[in-house]
Coordinates of N, CA, C and O in Angstrom, one line a residue:
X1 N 0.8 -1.2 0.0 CA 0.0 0.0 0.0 C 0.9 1.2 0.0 O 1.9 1.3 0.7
X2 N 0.4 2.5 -0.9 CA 1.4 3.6 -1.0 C 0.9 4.5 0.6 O -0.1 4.5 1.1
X3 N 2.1 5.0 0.9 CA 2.3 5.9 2.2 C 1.3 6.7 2.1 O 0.4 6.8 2.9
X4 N 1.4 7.5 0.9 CA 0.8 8.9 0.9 C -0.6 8.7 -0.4 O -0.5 8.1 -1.5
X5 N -1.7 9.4 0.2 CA -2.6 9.1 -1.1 C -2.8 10.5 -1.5 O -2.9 11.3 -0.6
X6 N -3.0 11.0 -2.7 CA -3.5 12.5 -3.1 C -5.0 12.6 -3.3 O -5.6 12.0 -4.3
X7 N -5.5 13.4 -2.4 CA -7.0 13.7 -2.2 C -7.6 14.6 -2.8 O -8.7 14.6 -3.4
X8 N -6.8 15.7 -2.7 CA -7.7 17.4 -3.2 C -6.4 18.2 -3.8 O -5.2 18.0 -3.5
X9 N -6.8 19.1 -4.7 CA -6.0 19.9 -5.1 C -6.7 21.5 -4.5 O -7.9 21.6 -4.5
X10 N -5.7 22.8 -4.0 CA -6.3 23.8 -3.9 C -6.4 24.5 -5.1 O -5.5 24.6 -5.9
X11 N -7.2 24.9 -5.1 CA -8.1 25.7 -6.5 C -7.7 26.9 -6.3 O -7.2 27.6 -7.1
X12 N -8.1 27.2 -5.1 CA -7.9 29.2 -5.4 C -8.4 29.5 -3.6 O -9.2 29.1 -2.8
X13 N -7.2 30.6 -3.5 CA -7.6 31.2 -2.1 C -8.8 32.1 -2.1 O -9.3 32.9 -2.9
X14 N -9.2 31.9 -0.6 CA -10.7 32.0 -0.6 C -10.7 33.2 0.5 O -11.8 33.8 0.6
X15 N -9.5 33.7 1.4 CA -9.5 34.5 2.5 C -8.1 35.1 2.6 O -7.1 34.5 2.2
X16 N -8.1 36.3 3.2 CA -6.5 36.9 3.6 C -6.0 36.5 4.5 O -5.2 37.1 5.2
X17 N -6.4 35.2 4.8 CA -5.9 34.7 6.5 C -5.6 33.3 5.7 O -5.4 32.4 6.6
X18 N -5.4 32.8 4.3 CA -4.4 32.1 4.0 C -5.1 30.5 3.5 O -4.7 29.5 3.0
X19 N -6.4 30.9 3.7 CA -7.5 29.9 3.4 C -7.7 29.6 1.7 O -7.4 30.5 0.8
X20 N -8.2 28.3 1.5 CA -8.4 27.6 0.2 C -9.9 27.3 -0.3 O -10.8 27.3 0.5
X21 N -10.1 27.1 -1.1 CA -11.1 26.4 -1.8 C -10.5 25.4 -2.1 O -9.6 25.6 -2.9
X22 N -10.6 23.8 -1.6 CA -10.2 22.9 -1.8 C -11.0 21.7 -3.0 O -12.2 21.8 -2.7
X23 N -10.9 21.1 -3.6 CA -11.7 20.2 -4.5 C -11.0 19.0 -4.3 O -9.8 19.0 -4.0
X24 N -11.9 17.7 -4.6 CA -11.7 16.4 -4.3 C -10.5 16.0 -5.5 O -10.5 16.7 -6.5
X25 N -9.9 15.4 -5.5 CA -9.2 14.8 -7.0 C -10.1 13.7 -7.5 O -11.1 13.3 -6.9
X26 N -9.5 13.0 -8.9 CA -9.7 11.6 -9.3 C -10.9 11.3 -8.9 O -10.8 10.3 -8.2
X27 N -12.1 11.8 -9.0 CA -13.4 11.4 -8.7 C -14.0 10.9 -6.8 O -15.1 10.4 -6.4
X28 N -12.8 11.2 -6.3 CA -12.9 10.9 -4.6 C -13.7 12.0 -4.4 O -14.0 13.0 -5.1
X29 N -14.1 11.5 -2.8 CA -15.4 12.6 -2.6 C -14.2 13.2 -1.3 O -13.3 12.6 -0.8
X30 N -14.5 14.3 -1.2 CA -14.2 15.1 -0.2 C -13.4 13.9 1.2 O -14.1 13.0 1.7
X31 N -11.8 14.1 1.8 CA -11.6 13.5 2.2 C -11.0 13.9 3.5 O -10.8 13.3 4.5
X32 N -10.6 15.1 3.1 CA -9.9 16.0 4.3 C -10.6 16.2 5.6 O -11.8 16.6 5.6
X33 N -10.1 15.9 6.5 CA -10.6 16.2 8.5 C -9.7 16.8 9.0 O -8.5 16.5 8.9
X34 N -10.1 18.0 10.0 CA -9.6 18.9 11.0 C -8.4 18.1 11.5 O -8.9 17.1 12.0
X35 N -7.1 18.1 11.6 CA -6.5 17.8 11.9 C -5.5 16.5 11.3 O -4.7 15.7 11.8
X36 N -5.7 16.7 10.5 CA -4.9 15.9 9.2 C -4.2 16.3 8.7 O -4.4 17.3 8.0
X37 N -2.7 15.6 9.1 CA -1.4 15.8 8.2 C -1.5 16.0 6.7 O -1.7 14.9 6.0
X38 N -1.4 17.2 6.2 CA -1.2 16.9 4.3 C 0.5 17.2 3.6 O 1.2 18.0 4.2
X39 N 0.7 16.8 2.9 CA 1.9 17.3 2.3 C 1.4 17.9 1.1 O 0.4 17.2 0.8
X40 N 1.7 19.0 0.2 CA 1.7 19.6 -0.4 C 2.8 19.4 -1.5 O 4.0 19.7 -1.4
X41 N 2.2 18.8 -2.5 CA 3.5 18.4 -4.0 C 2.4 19.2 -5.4 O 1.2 19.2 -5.4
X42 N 3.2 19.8 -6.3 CA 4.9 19.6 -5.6 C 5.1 20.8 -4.9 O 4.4 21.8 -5.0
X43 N 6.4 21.0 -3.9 CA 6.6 21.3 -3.1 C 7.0 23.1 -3.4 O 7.5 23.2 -4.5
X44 N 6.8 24.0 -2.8 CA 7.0 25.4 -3.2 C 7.8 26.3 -2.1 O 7.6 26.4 -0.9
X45 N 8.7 26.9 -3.0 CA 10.3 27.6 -2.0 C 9.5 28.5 -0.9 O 8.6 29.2 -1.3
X46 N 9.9 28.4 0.2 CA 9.7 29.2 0.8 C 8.3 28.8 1.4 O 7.5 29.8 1.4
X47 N 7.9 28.0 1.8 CA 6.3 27.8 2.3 C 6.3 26.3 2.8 O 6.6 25.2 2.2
X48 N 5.8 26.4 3.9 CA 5.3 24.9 4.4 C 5.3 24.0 3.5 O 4.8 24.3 2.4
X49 N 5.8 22.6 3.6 CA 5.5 21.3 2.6 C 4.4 20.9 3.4 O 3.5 20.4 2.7
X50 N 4.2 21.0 4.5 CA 3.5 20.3 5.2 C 2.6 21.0 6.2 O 2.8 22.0 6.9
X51 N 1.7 20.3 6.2 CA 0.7 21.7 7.2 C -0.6 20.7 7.6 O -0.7 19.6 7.1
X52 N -1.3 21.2 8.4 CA -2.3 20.3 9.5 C -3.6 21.2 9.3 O -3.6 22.4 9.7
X53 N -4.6 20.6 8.8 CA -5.5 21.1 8.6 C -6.3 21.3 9.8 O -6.6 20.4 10.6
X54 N -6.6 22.9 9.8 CA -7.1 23.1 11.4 C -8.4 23.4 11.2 O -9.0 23.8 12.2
X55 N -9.0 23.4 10.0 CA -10.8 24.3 10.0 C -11.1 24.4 8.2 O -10.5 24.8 7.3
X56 N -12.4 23.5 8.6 CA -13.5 23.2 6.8 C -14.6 24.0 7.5 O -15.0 24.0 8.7
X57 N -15.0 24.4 6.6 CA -16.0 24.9 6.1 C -17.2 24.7 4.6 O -16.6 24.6 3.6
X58 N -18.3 24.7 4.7 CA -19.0 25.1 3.6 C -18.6 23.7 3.1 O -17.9 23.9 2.1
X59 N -18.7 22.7 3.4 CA -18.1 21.4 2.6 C -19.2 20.5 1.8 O -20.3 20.1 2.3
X60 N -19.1 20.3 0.9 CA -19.7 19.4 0.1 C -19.6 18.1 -0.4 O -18.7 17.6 0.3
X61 N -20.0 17.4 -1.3 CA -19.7 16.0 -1.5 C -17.9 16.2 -2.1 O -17.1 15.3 -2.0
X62 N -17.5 17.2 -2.6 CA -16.6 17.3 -3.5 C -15.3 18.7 -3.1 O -14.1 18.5 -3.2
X63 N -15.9 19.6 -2.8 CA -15.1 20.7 -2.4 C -15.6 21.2 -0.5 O -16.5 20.7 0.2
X64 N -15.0 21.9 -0.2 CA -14.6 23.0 1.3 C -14.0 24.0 1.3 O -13.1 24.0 0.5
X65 N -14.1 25.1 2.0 CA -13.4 25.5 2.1 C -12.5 25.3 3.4 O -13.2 25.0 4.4
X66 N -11.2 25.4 3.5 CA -9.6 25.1 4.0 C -9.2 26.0 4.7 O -9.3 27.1 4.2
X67 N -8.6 25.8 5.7 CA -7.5 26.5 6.5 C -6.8 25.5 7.1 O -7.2 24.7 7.9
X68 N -5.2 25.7 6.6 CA -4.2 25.0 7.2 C -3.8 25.4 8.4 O -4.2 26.5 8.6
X69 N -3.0 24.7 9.7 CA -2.1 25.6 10.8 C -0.9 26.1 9.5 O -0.7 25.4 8.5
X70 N -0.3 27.3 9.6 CA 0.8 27.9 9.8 C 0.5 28.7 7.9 O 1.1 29.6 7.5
X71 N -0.2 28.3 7.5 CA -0.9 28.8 6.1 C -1.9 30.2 6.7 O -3.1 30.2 6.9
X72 N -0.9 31.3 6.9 CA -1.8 32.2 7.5 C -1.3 33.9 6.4 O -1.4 35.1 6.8
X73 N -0.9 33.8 5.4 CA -0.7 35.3 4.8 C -1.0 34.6 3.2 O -0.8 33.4 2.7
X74 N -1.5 35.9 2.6 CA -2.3 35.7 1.7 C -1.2 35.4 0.7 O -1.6 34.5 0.0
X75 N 0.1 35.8 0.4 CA 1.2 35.4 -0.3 C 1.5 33.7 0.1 O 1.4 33.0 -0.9
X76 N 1.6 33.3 0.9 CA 1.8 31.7 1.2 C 0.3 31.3 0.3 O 0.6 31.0 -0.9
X77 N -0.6 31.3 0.5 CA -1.8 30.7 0.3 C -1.9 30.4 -1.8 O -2.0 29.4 -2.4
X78 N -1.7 31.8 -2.1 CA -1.2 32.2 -3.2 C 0.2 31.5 -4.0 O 0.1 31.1 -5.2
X79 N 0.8 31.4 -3.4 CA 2.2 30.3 -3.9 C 1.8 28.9 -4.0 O 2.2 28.0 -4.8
X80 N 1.0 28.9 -3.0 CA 0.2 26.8 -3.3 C -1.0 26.6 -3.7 O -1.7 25.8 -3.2
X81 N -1.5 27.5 -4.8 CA -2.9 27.1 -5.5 C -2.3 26.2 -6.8 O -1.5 26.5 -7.7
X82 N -2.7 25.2 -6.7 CA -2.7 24.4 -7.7 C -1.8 23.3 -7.4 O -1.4 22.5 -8.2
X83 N -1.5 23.3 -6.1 CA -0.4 21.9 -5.3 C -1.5 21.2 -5.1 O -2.6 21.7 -5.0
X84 N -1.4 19.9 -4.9 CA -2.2 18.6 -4.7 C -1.6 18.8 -2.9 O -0.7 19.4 -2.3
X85 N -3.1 17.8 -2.4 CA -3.0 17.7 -1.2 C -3.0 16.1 -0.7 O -3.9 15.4 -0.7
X86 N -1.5 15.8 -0.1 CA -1.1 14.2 -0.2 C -1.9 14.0 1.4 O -1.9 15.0 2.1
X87 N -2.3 13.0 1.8 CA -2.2 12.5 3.1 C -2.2 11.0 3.6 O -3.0 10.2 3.2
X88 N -1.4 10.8 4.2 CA -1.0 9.5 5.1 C -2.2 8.3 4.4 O -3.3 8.3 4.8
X89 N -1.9 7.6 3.8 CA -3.1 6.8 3.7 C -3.5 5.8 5.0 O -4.6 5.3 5.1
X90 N -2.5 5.8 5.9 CA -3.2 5.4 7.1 C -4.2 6.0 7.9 O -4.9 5.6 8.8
X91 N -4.2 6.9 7.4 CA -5.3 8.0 8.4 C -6.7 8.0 7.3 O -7.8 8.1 7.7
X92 N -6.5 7.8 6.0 CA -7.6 6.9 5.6 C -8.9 5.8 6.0 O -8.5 5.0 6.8
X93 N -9.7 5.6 5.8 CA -10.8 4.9 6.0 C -10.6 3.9 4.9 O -11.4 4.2 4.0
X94 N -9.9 3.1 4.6 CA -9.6 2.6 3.3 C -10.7 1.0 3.6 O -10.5 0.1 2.8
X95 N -11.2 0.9 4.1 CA -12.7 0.2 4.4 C -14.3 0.7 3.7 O -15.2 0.1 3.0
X96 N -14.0 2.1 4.2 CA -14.7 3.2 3.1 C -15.5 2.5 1.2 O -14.9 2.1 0.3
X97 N -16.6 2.6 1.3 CA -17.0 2.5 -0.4 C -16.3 3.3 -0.9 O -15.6 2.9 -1.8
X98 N -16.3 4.7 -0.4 CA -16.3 6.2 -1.3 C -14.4 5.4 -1.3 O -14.0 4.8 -2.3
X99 N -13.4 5.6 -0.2 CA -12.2 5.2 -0.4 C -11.6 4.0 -0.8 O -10.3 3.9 -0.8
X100 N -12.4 2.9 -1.1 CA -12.3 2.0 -1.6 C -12.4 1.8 -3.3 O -12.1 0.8 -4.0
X101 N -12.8 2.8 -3.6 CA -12.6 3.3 -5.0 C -11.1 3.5 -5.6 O -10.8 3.2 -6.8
X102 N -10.2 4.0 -4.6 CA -8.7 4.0 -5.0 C -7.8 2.7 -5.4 O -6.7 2.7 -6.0
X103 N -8.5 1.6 -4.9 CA -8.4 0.4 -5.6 C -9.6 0.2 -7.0 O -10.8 -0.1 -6.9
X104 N -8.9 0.6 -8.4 CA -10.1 0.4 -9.2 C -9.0 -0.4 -10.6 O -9.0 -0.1 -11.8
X105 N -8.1 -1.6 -9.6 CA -7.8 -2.5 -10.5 C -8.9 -3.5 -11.1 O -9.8 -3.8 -10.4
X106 N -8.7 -3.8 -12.1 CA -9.6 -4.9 -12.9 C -11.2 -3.4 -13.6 O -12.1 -3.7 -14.5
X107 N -11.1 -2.5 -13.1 CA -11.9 -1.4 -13.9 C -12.1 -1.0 -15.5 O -11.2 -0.4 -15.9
X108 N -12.9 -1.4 -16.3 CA -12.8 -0.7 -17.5 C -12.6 0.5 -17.1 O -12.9 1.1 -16.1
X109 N -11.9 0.8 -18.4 CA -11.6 2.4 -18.7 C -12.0 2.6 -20.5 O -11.4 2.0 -21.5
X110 N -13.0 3.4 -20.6 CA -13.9 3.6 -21.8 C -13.6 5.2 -21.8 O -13.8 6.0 -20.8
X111 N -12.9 5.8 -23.3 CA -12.5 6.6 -23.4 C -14.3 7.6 -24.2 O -15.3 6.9 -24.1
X112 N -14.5 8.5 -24.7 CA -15.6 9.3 -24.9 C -15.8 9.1 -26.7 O -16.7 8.9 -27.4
X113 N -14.1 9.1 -27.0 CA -13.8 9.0 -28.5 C -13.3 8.0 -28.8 O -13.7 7.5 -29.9
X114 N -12.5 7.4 -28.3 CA -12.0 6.4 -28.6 C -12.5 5.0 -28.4 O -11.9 4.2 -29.1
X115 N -13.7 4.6 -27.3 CA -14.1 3.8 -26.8 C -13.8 3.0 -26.1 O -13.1 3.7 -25.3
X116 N -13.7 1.5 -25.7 CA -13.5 0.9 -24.9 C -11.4 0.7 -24.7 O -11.0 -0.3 -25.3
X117 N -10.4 1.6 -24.0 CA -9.2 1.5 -24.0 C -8.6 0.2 -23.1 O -7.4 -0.1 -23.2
X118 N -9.2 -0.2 -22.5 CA -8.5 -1.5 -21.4 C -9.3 -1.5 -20.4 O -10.5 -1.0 -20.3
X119 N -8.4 -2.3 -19.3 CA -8.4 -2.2 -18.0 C -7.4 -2.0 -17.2 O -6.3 -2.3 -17.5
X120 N -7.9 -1.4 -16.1 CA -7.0 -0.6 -15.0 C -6.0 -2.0 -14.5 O -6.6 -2.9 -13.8
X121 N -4.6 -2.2 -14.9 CA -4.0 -3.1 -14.1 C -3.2 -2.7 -12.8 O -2.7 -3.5 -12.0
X122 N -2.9 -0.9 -12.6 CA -2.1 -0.4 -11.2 C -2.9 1.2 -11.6 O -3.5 1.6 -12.6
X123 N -2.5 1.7 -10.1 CA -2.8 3.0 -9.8 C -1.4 3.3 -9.5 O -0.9 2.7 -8.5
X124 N -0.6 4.0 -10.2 CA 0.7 4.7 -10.1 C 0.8 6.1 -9.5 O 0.4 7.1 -10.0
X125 N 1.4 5.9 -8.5 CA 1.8 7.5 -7.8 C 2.9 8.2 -7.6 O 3.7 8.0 -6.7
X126 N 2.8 9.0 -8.5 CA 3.7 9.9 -9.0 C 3.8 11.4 -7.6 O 2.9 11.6 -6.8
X127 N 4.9 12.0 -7.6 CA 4.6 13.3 -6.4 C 3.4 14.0 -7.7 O 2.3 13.3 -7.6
X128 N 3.4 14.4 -8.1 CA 2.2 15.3 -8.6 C 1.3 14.7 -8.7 O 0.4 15.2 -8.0
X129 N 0.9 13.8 -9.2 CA -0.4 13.5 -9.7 C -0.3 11.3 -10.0 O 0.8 10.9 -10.2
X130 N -1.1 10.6 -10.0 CA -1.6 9.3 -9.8 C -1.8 9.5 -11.5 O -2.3 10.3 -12.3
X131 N -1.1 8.0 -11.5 CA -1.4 7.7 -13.0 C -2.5 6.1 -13.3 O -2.3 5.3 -12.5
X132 N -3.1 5.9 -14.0 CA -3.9 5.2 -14.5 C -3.2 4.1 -15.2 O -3.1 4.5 -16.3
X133 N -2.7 2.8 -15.0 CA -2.0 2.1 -15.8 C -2.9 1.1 -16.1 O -3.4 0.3 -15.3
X134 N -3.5 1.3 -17.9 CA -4.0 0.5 -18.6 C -3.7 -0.3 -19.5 O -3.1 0.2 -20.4
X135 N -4.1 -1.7 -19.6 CA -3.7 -2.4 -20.3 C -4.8 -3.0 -20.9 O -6.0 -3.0 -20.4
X136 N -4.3 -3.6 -22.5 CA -4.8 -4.0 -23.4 C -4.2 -5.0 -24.3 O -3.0 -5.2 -24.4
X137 N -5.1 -5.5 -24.8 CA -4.9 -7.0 -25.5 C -4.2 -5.8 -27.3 O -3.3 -6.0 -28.1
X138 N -4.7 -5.0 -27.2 CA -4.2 -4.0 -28.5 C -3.2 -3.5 -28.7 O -2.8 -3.2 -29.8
X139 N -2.4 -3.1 -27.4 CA -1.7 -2.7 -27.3 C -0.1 -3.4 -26.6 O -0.1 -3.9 -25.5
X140 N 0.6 -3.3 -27.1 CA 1.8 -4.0 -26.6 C 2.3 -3.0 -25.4 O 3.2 -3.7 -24.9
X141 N 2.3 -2.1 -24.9 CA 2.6 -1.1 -23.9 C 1.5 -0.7 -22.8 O 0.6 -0.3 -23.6
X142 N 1.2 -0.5 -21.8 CA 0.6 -0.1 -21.0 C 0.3 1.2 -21.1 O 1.2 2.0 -21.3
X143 N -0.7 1.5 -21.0 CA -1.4 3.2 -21.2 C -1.2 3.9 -20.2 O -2.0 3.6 -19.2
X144 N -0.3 5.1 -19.8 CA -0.5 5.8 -18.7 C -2.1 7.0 -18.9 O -2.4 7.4 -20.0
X145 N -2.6 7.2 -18.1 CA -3.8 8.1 -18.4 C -3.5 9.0 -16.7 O -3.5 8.3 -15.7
X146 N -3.3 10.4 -16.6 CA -2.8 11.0 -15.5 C -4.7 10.8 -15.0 O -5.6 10.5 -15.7
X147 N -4.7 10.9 -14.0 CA -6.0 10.9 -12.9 C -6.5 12.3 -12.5 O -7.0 12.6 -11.4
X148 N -6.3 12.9 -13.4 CA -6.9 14.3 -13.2 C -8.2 14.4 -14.2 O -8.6 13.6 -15.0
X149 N -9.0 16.1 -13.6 CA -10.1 16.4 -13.0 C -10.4 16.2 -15.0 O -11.4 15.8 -15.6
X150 N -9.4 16.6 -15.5 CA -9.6 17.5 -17.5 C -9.5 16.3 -17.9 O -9.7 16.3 -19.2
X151 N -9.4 15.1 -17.4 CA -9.6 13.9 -18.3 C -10.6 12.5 -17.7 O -11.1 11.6 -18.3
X152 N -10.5 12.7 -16.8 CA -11.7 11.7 -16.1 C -13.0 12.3 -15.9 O -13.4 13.4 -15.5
X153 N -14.0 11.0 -16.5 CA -16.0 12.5 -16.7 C -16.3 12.2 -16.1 O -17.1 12.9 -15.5
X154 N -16.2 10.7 -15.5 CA -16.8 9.7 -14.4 C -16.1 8.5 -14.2 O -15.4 7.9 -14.9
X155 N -16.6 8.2 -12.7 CA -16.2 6.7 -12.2 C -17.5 6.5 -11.4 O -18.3 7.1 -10.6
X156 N -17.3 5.2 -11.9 CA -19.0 4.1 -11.6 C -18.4 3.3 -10.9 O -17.9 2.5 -11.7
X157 N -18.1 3.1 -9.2 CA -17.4 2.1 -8.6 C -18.5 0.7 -8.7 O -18.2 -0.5 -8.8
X158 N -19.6 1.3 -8.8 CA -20.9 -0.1 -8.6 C -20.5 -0.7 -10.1 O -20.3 -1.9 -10.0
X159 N -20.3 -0.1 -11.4 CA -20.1 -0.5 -12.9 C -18.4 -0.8 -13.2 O -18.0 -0.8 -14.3
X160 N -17.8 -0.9 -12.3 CA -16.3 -1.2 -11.9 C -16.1 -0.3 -13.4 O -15.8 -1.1 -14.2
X161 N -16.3 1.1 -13.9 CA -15.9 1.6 -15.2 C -15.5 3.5 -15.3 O -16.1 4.5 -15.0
X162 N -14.8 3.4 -15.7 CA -13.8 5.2 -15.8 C -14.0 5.2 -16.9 O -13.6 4.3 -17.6
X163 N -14.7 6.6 -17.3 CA -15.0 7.7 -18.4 C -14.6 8.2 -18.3 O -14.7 8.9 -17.3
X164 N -13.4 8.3 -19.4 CA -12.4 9.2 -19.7 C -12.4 10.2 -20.7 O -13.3 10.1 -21.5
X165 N -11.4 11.5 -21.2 CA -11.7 11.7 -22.8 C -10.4 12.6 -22.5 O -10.2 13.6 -21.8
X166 N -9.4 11.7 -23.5 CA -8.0 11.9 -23.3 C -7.6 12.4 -24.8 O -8.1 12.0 -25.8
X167 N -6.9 13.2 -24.6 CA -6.0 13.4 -26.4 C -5.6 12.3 -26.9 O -5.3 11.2 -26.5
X168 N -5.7 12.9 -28.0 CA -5.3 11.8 -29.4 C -3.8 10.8 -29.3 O -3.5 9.6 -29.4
X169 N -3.4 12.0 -29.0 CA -1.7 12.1 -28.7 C -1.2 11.0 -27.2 O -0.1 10.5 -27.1
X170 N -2.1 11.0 -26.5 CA -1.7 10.1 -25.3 C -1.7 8.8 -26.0 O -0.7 8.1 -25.6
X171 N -2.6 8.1 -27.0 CA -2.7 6.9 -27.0 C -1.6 6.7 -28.1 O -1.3 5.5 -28.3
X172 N -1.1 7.3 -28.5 CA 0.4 6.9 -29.9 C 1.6 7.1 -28.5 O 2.6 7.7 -29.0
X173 N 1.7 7.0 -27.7 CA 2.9 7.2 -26.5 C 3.3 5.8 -26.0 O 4.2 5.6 -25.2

């Protein structure tokens, strides 16, 4: 099992006291709790790697708004919009339906254009971002597909199946 899982990416500061608009990644629903170690990748000069989330707000199936400890001037807050938010997968609920989705080996992956591309044989984790390793009887190479928000439209954990809609360009790689 990997150490670290990436949950939310911050979107955009929401307050001068250093606060976020947080969003879920990879189709996970909202994962963050008051007092949860995150690391922040990738990592940015001069600013906490690491910080403890001390207060959500306004939270929904998918976004919150965020305040870290020690994430307190609007320049820090500003420097880590668009860093992914890693946390401990032990502190996970990995029992969870909703977190039990992070296992979605043996998953079709059905592209929008291209149609049916493989199945999910690993979840690769990269410091930025979780990769999709798909495989196919078509292909002699394994498909990386990154697990981000611009290429995943849906995941059906009950339909073991990921809607995707990836560039042309990823599948000749």
């Amino acid at each position: 099992m990997r150490a670290w899982t990436d949950v939310a990416v911050l979107a955009k500061t929401r307050n001068l006291a250093g606060g976020f608009v947080v969003k879920s990644t990879a189709g996970l629903p909202f994962l963050l709790q008051v007092g949860m170690e995150v690391a922040f990748v990738p990592p940015v000069t001069d600013v906490p790697r690491r910080a403890r989330v001390s207060q959500i707000t306004g939270a929904t199936d998918t976004t919150a708004q965020v305040l870290f400890e020690g994430i307190e001037e609007m320049s820090q807050a500003k420097a880590l919009v668009g860093c992914h938010c890693l946390v401990r997968s032990e502190s996970l609920d990995l029992a969870s339906p909703a977190v039990g989705a992070l296992s979605w080996v043996g998953a079709r992956v059905v592209d929008e254009r291209f149609g049916l591309l493989g199945e999910v044989s690993d979840i690769l984790e990269n410091p930025g971002q979780m990769l999709l390793e798909v495989v196919s009887a078509d292909r002699k190479n394994p498909l990386l597909i990154p697990l981000v928000d611009e290429f995943v439209m849906s995941a059906d954990p009950d339909g073991s199946r990921i809607v995707v809609s990836i560039p042309e360009g990823l599948l000749n790689l």
